[in-house]
Tab-separated table of C-alpha atoms and ligand atoms in Angstrom:
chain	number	residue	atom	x	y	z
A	1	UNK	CA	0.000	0.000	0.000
A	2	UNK	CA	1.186	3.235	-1.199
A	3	UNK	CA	1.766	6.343	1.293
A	4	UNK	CA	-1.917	7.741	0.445
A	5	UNK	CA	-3.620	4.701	0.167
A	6	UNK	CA	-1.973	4.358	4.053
A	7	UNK	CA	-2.626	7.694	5.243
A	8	UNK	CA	-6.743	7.412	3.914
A	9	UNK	CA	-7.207	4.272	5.430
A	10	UNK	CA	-5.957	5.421	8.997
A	11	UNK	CA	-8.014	8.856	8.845
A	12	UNK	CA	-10.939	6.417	7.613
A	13	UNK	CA	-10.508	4.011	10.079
A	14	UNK	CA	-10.034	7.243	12.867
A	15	UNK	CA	-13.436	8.606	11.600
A	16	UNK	CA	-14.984	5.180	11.660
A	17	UNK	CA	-13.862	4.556	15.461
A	18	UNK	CA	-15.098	8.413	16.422
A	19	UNK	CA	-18.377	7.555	14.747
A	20	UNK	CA	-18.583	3.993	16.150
A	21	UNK	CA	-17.923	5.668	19.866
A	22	UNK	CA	-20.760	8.110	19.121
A	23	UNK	CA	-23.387	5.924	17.502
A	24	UNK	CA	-22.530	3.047	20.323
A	25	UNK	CA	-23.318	6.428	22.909
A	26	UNK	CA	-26.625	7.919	21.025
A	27	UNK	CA	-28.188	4.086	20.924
A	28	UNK	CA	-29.096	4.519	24.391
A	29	UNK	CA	-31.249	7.613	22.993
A	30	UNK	CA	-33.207	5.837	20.656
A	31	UNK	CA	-34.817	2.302	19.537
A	32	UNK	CA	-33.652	2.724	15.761
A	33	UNK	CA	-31.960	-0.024	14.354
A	34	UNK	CA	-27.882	-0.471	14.463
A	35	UNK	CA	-26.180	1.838	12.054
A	36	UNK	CA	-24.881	0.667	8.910
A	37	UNK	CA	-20.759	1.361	8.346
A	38	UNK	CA	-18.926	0.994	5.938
A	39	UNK	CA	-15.036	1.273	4.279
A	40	UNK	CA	-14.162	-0.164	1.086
A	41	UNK	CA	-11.411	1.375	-1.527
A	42	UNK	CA	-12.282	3.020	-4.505
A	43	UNK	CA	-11.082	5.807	-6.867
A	44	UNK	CA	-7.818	5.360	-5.917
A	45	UNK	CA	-8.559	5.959	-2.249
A	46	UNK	CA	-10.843	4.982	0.683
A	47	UNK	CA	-14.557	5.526	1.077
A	48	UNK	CA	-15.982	5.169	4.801
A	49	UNK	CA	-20.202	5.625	4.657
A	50	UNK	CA	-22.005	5.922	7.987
A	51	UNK	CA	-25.874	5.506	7.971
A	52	UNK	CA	-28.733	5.854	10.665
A	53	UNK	CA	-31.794	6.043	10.156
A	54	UNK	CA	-35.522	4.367	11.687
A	55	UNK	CA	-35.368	1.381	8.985
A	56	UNK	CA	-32.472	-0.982	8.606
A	57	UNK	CA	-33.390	-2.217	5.005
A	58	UNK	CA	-33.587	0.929	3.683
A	59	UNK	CA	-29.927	1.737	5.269
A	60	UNK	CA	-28.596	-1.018	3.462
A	61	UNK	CA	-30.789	-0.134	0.684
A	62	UNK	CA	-28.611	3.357	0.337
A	63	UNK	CA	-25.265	2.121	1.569
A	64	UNK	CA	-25.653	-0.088	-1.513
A	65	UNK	CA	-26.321	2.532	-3.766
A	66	UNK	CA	-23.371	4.622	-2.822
A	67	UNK	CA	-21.059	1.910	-2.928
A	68	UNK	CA	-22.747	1.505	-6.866
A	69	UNK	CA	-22.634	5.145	-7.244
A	70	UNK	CA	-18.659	5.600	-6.493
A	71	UNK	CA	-18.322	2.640	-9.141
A	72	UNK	CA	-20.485	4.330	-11.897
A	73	UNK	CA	-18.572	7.574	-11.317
A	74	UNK	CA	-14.722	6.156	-11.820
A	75	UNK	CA	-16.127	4.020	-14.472
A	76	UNK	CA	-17.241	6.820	-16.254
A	77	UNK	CA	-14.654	9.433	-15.567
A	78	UNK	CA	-11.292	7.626	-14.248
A	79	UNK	CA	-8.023	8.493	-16.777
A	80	UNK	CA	-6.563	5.401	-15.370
A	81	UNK	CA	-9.337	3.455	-17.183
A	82	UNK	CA	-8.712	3.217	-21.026
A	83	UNK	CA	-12.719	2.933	-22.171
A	84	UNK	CA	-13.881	5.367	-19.854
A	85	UNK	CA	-15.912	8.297	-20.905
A	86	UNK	CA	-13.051	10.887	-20.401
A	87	UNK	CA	-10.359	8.933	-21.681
A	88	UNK	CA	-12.403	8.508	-24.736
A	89	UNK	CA	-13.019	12.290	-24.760
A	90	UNK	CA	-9.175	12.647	-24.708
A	91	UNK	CA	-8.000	10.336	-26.992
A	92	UNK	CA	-10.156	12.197	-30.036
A	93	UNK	CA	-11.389	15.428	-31.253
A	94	UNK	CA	-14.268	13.806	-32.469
A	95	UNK	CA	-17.624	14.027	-30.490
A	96	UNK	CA	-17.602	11.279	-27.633
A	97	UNK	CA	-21.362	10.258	-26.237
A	98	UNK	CA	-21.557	10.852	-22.931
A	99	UNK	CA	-23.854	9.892	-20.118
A	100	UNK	CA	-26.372	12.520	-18.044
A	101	UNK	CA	-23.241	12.095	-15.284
A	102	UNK	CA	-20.617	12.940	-17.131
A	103	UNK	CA	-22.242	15.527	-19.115
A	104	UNK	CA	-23.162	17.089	-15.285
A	105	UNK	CA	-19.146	16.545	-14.258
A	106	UNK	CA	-18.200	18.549	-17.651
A	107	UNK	CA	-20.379	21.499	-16.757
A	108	UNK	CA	-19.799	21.573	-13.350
A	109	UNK	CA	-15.991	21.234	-14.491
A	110	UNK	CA	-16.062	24.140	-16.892
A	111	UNK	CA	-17.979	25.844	-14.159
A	112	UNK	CA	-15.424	25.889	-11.678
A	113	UNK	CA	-12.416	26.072	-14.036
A	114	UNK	CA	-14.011	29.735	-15.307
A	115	UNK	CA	-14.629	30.793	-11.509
A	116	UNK	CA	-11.609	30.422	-10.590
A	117	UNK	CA	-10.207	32.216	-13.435
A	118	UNK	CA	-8.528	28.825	-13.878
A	119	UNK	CA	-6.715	28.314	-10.847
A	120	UNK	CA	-8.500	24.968	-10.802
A	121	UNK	CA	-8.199	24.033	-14.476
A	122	UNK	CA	-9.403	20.357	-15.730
A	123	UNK	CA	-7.312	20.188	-19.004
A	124	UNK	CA	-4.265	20.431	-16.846
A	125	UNK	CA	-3.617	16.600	-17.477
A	126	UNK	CA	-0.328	17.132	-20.021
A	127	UNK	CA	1.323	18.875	-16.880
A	128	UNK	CA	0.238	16.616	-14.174
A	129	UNK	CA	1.215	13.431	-16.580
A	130	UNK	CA	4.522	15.352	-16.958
A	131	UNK	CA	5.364	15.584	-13.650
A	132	UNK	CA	4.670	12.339	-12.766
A	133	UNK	CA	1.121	11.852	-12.115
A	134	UNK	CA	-2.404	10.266	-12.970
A	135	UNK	CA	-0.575	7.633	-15.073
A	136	UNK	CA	2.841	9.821	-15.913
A	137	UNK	CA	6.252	8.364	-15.162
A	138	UNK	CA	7.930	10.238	-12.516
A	139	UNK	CA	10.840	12.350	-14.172
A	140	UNK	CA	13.792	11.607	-13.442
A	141	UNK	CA	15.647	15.106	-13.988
A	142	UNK	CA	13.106	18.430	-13.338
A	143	UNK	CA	11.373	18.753	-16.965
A	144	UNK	CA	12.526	21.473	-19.043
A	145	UNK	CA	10.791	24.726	-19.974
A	146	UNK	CA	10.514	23.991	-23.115
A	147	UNK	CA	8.927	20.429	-21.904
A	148	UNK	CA	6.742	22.495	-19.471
A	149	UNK	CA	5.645	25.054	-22.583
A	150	UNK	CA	4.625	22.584	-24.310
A	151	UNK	CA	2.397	20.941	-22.212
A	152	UNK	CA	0.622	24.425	-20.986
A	153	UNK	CA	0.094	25.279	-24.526
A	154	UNK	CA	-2.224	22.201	-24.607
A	155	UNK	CA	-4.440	23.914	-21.801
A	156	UNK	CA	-7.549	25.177	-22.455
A	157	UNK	CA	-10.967	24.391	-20.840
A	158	UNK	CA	-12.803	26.604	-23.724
A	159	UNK	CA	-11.347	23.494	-25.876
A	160	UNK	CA	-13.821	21.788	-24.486
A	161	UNK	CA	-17.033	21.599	-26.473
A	162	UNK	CA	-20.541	20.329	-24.913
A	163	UNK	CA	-23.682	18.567	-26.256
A	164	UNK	CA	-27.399	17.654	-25.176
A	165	UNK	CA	-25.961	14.129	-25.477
A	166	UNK	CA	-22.335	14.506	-26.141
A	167	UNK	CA	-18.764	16.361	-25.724
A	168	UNK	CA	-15.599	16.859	-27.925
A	169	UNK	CA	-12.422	18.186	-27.203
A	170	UNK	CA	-11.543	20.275	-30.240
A	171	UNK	CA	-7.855	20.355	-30.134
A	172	UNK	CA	-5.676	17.518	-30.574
A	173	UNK	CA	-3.639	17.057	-27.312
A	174	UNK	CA	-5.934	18.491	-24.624
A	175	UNK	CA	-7.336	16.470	-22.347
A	176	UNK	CA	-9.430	16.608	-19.014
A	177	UNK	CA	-7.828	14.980	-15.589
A	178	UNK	CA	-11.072	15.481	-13.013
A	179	UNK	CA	-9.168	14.118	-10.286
A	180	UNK	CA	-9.409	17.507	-8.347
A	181	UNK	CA	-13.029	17.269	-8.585
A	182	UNK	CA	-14.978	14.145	-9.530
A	183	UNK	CA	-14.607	12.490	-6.016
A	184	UNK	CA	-16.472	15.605	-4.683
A	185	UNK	CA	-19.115	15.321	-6.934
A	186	UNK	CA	-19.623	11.239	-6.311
A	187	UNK	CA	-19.843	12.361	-2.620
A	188	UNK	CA	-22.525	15.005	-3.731
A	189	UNK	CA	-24.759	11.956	-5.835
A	190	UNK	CA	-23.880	9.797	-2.934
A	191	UNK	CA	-25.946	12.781	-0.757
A	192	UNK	CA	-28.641	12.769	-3.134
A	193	UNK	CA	-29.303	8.924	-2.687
A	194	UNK	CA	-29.542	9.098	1.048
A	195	UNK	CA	-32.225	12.317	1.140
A	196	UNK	CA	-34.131	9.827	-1.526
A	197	UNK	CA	-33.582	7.379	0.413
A	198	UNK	CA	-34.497	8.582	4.380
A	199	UNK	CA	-31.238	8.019	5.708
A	200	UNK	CA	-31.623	10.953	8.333
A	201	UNK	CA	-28.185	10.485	9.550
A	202	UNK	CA	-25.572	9.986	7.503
A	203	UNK	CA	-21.515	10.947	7.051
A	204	UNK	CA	-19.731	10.206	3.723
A	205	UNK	CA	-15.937	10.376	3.652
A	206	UNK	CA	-13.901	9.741	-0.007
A	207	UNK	CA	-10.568	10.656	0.490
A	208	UNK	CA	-11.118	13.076	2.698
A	209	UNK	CA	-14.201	14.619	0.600
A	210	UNK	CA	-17.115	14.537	3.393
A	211	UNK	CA	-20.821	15.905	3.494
A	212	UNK	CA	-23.006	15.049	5.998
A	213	UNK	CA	-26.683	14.752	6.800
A	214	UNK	CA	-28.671	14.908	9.959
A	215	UNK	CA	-26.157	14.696	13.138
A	216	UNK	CA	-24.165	12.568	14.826
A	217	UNK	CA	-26.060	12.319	17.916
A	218	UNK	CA	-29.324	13.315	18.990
A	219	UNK	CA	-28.001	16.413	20.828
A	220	UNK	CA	-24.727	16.883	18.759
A	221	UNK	CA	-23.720	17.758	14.948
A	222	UNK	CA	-21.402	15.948	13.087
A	223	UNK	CA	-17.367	16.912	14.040
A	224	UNK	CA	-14.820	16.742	11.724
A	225	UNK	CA	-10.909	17.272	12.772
A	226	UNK	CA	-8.932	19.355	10.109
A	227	UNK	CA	-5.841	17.249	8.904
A	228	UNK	CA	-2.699	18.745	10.037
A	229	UNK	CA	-0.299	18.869	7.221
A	230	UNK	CA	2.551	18.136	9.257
A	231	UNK	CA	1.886	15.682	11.452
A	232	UNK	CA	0.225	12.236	9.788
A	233	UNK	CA	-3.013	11.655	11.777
A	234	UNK	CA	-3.410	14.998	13.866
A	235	UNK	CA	-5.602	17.485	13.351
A	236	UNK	CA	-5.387	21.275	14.183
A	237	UNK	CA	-8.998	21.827	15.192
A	238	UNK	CA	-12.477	20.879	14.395
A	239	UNK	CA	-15.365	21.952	12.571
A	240	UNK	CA	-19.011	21.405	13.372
A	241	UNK	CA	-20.948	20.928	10.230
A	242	UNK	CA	-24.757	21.314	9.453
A	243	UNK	CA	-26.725	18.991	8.260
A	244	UNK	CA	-25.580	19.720	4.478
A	245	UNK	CA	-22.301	20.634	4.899
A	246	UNK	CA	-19.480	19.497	2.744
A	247	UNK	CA	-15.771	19.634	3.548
A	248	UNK	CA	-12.845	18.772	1.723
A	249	UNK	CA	-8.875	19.060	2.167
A	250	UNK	CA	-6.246	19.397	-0.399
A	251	UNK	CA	-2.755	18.940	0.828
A	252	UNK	CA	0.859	18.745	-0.183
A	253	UNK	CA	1.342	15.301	1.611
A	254	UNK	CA	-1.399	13.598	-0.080
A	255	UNK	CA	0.783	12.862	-3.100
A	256	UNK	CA	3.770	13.770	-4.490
A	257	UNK	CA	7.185	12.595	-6.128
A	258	UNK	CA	10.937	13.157	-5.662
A	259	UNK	CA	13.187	14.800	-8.173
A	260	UNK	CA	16.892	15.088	-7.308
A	261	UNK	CA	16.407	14.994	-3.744
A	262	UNK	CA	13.290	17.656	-3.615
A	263	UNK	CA	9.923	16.989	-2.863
A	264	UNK	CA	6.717	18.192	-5.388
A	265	UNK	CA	3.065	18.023	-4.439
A	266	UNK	CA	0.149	16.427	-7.154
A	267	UNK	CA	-1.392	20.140	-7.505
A	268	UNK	CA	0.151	22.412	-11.004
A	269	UNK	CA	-0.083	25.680	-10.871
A	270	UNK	CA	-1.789	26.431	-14.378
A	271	UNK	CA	-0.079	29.766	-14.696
A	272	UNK	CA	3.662	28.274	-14.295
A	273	UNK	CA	3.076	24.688	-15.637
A	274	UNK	CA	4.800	23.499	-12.345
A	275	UNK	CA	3.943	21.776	-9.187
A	276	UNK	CA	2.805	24.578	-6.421
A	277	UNK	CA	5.049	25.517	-3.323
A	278	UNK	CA	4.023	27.228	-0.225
A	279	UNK	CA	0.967	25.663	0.351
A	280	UNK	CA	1.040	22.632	2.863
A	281	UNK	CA	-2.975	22.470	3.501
A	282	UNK	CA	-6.397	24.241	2.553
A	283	UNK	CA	-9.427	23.121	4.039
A	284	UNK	CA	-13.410	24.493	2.457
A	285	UNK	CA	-16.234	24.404	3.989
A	286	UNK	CA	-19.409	24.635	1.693
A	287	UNK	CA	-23.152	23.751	0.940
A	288	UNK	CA	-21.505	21.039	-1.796
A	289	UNK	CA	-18.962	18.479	-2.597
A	290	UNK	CA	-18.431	19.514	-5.863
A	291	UNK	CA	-17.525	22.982	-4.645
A	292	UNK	CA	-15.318	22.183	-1.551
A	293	UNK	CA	-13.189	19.983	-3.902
A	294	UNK	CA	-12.873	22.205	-7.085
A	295	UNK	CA	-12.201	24.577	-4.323
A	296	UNK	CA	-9.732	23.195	-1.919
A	297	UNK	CA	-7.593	22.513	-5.392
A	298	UNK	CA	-7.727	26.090	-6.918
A	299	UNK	CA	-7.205	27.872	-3.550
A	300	UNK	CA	-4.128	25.775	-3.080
A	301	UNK	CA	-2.713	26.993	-6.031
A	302	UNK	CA	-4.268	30.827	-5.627
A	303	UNK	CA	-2.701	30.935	-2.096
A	304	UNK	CA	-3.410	33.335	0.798
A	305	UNK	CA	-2.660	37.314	-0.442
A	306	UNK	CA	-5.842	36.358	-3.286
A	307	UNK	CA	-8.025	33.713	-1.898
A	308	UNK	CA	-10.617	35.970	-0.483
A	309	UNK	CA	-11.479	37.297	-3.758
A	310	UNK	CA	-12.127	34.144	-5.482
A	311	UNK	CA	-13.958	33.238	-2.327
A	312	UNK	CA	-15.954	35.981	-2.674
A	313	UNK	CA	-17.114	34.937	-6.153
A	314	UNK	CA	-18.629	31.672	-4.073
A	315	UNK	CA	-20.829	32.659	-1.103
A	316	UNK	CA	-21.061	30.097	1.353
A	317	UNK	CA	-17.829	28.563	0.959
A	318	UNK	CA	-15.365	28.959	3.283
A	319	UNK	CA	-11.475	28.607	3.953
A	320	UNK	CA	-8.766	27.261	6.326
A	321	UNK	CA	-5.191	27.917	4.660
A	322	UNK	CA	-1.618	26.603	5.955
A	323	UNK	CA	0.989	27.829	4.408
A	324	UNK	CA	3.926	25.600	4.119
A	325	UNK	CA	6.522	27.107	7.090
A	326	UNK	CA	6.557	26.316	10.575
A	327	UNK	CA	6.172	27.701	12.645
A	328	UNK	CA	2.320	26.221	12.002
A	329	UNK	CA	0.166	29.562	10.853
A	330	UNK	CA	-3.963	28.888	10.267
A	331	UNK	CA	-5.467	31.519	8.061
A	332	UNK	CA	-9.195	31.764	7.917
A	333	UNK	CA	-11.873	33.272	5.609
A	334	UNK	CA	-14.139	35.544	7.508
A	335	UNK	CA	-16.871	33.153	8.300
A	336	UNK	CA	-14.409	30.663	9.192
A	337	UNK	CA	-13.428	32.438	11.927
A	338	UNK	CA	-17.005	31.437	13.949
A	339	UNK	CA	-17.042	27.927	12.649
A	340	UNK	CA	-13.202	26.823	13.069
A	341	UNK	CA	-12.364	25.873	16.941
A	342	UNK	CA	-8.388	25.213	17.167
A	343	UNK	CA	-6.596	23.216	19.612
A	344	UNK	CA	-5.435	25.312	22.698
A	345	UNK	CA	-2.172	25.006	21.341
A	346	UNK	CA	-2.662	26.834	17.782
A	347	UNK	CA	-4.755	29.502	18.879
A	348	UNK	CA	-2.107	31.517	18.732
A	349	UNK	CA	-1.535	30.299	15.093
A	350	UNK	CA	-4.868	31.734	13.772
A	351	UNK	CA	-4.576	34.485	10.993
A	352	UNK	CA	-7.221	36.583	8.854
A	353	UNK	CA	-7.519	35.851	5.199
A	354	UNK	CA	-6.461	39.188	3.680
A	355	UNK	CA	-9.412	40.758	2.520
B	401	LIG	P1	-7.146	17.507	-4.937
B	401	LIG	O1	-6.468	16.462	-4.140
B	401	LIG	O2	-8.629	17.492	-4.920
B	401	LIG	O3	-6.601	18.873	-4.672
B	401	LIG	O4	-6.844	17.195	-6.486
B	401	LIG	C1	-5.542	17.071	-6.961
B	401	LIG	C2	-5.596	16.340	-8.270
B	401	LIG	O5	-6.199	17.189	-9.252
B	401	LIG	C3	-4.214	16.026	-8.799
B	401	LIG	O6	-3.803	14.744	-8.379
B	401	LIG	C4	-4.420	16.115	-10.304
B	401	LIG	O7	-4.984	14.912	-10.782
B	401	LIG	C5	-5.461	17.210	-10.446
B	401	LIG	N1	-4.888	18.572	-10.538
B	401	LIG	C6	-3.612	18.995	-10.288
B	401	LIG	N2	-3.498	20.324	-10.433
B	401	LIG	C7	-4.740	20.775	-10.793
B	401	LIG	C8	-5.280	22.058	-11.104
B	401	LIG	N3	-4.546	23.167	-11.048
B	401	LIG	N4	-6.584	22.114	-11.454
B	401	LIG	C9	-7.361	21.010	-11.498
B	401	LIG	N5	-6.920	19.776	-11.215
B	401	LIG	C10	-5.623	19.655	-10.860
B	402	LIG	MG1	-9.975	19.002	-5.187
């Protein structure tokens, strides 16, 4: 097991356990049936589901429909697999059918790729290939400028042409990697089944994309500890999150490769065709999946002098930013400040966003 695959299954298994603890307390509250739990890999990562609700078929019911739903989505949308509907899309500039999902992903994609004035950019596959990524071999000398030119000149999300039914990329070359997003939006279709399906308590967790629904206890909301980037396992603080809520982490630890000695993190800055530095951890907070991922990718590359103005572009999302220098500093958007409770021993670490 590779160092992300490691580090997902022991914050899965840590979120299980906290859940299990709670659940085993709030049982003496109520006669509902046992909770269903589950963690299984997927996408490359872990998925934990946690389910409560008054009728144990129809948990089941749901908890089997997520674990489909996850499948459907990497099917569809995973670069790693050759017939799927986006590496069909990039191996032609032909129009590709594509299914209601992936048609959804694409606008949702282009959506977030525009807002962000393409911070967060989808066709940024060449470069992340290049670097040693999503199917690239790692390099083993830094690539060239001329290398890196190449592959930005590829870029382009306007390339990217949509139908009712269909979708074409219209230059030879560029080609979508949704790996910053799609596990969000499986989370948020994942949601979607459980308000179908009357699970009124539920917490999904892929990879460290979570939205929840209903609370954890009778008398308390779900609580979710913010990854420390430094420390494997820790967390700087928690969060309390609404029934709703989605939250998402992008970090520098969650992948990354070695070249001559250095260390580079998964996430390209568009703008310089190279992996970012200074970053180490941002954290959203939002009303969707979909959002707190496309997010928590293009704010990592923004960084902290101009993330409150793309923030402001998305109301109800919300940040916690750690730069990548110790000692540990925790900037937060302005309604983070209410929301995010530190440990005792970082509240002396907690910085404003500048506005
Ligand atoms: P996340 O962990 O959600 O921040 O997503 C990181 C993944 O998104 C990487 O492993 C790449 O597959 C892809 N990616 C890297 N840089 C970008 C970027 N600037 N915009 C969109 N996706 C990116
Ligand atoms: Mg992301």
């Amino acid at each position: 097991m590779n160092n992300i695959s490691r580090q997902t299954l022991i914050s899965s298994i840590l979120v299980i356990a906290a859940l299990a603890f709670l659940v085993h307390r709030s049982r003496s509250f109520t006669s509902r049936p046992a909770p269903v739990e589950r963690v299984w890999p997927v996408m490359g990562t872990f998925a934990s589901v946690t389910l409560r609700g008054d009728h144990a078929d129809q948990l089941d019911a749901v908890c089997d429909q997520t674990a489909a739903m996850l499948e459907t989505v990497n099917s569809l949308m995973s670069v790693y697999i050759p017939d799927s509907e986006i590496s069909r899309l990039n191996a032609t500039t032909e129009a590709v059918p594509v299914s209601p999902l992936t048609r959804q992903m694409l606008e949702r994609t282009r959506h977030y790729t525009q807002g962000t004035g393409g911070a967060f950019d989808a066709t940024v596959l060449p470069l992340v290939r290049l670097w040693g990524f999503s199917g690239g071999k790692t390099p083993e000398t830094l690539p060239s400028d001329a290398m890196i030119e190449a592959a930005r000149r590829l870029m382009g999300i306007d390339k990217l042409e949509l139908g009712e039914n269909s979708a074409r990329m219209t230059a030879p070359g560029t080609t979508l990697d949704l790996g910053g997003i799609a596990k969000g939006f499986a989370v948020d279709r994942c949601y979607e089944a459980v308000i179908a399906g009357n699970a009124v308590n539920a917490i999904f967790n892929l990879g460290g994309n979570i939205r929840v629904h209903g609370k954890a206890t009778p008398d308390r909301p779900w609580r979710i500890g913010v990854q420390d980037p430094f420390e494997q396992g820790e967390t700087l603080g928690f969060l309390a999150l609404d029934s709703g809520m989605a939250l998402a982490t992008s970090g520098n630890y969650e992948r990354f490769v070695m070249i001559n000695g250095k260390r580079y993190t998964h996430i390209i800055d568009p703008r310089t065709g190279r992996p970012v530095e200074g970053m180490a951890g941002v954290t959203i907070l939002s009303e969707s999946a979909t959002e707190t991922d496309a997010l928590s990718t293009a704010l990592f590359v923004i960084g902290i002098e101009d993330a409150a103005a793309t923030l402001a572009r998305f109301p109800g999302s919300e940040a916690i930013m750690v730069p990548d220098r110790r000692p540990t500093e925790i900037y937060l958007s302005k309604g983070m400040q209410a929301k995010f409770v530190p440990h005792p021993e970082y509240r002396n670490a907690i910085r404003r966003l500048p506005e």
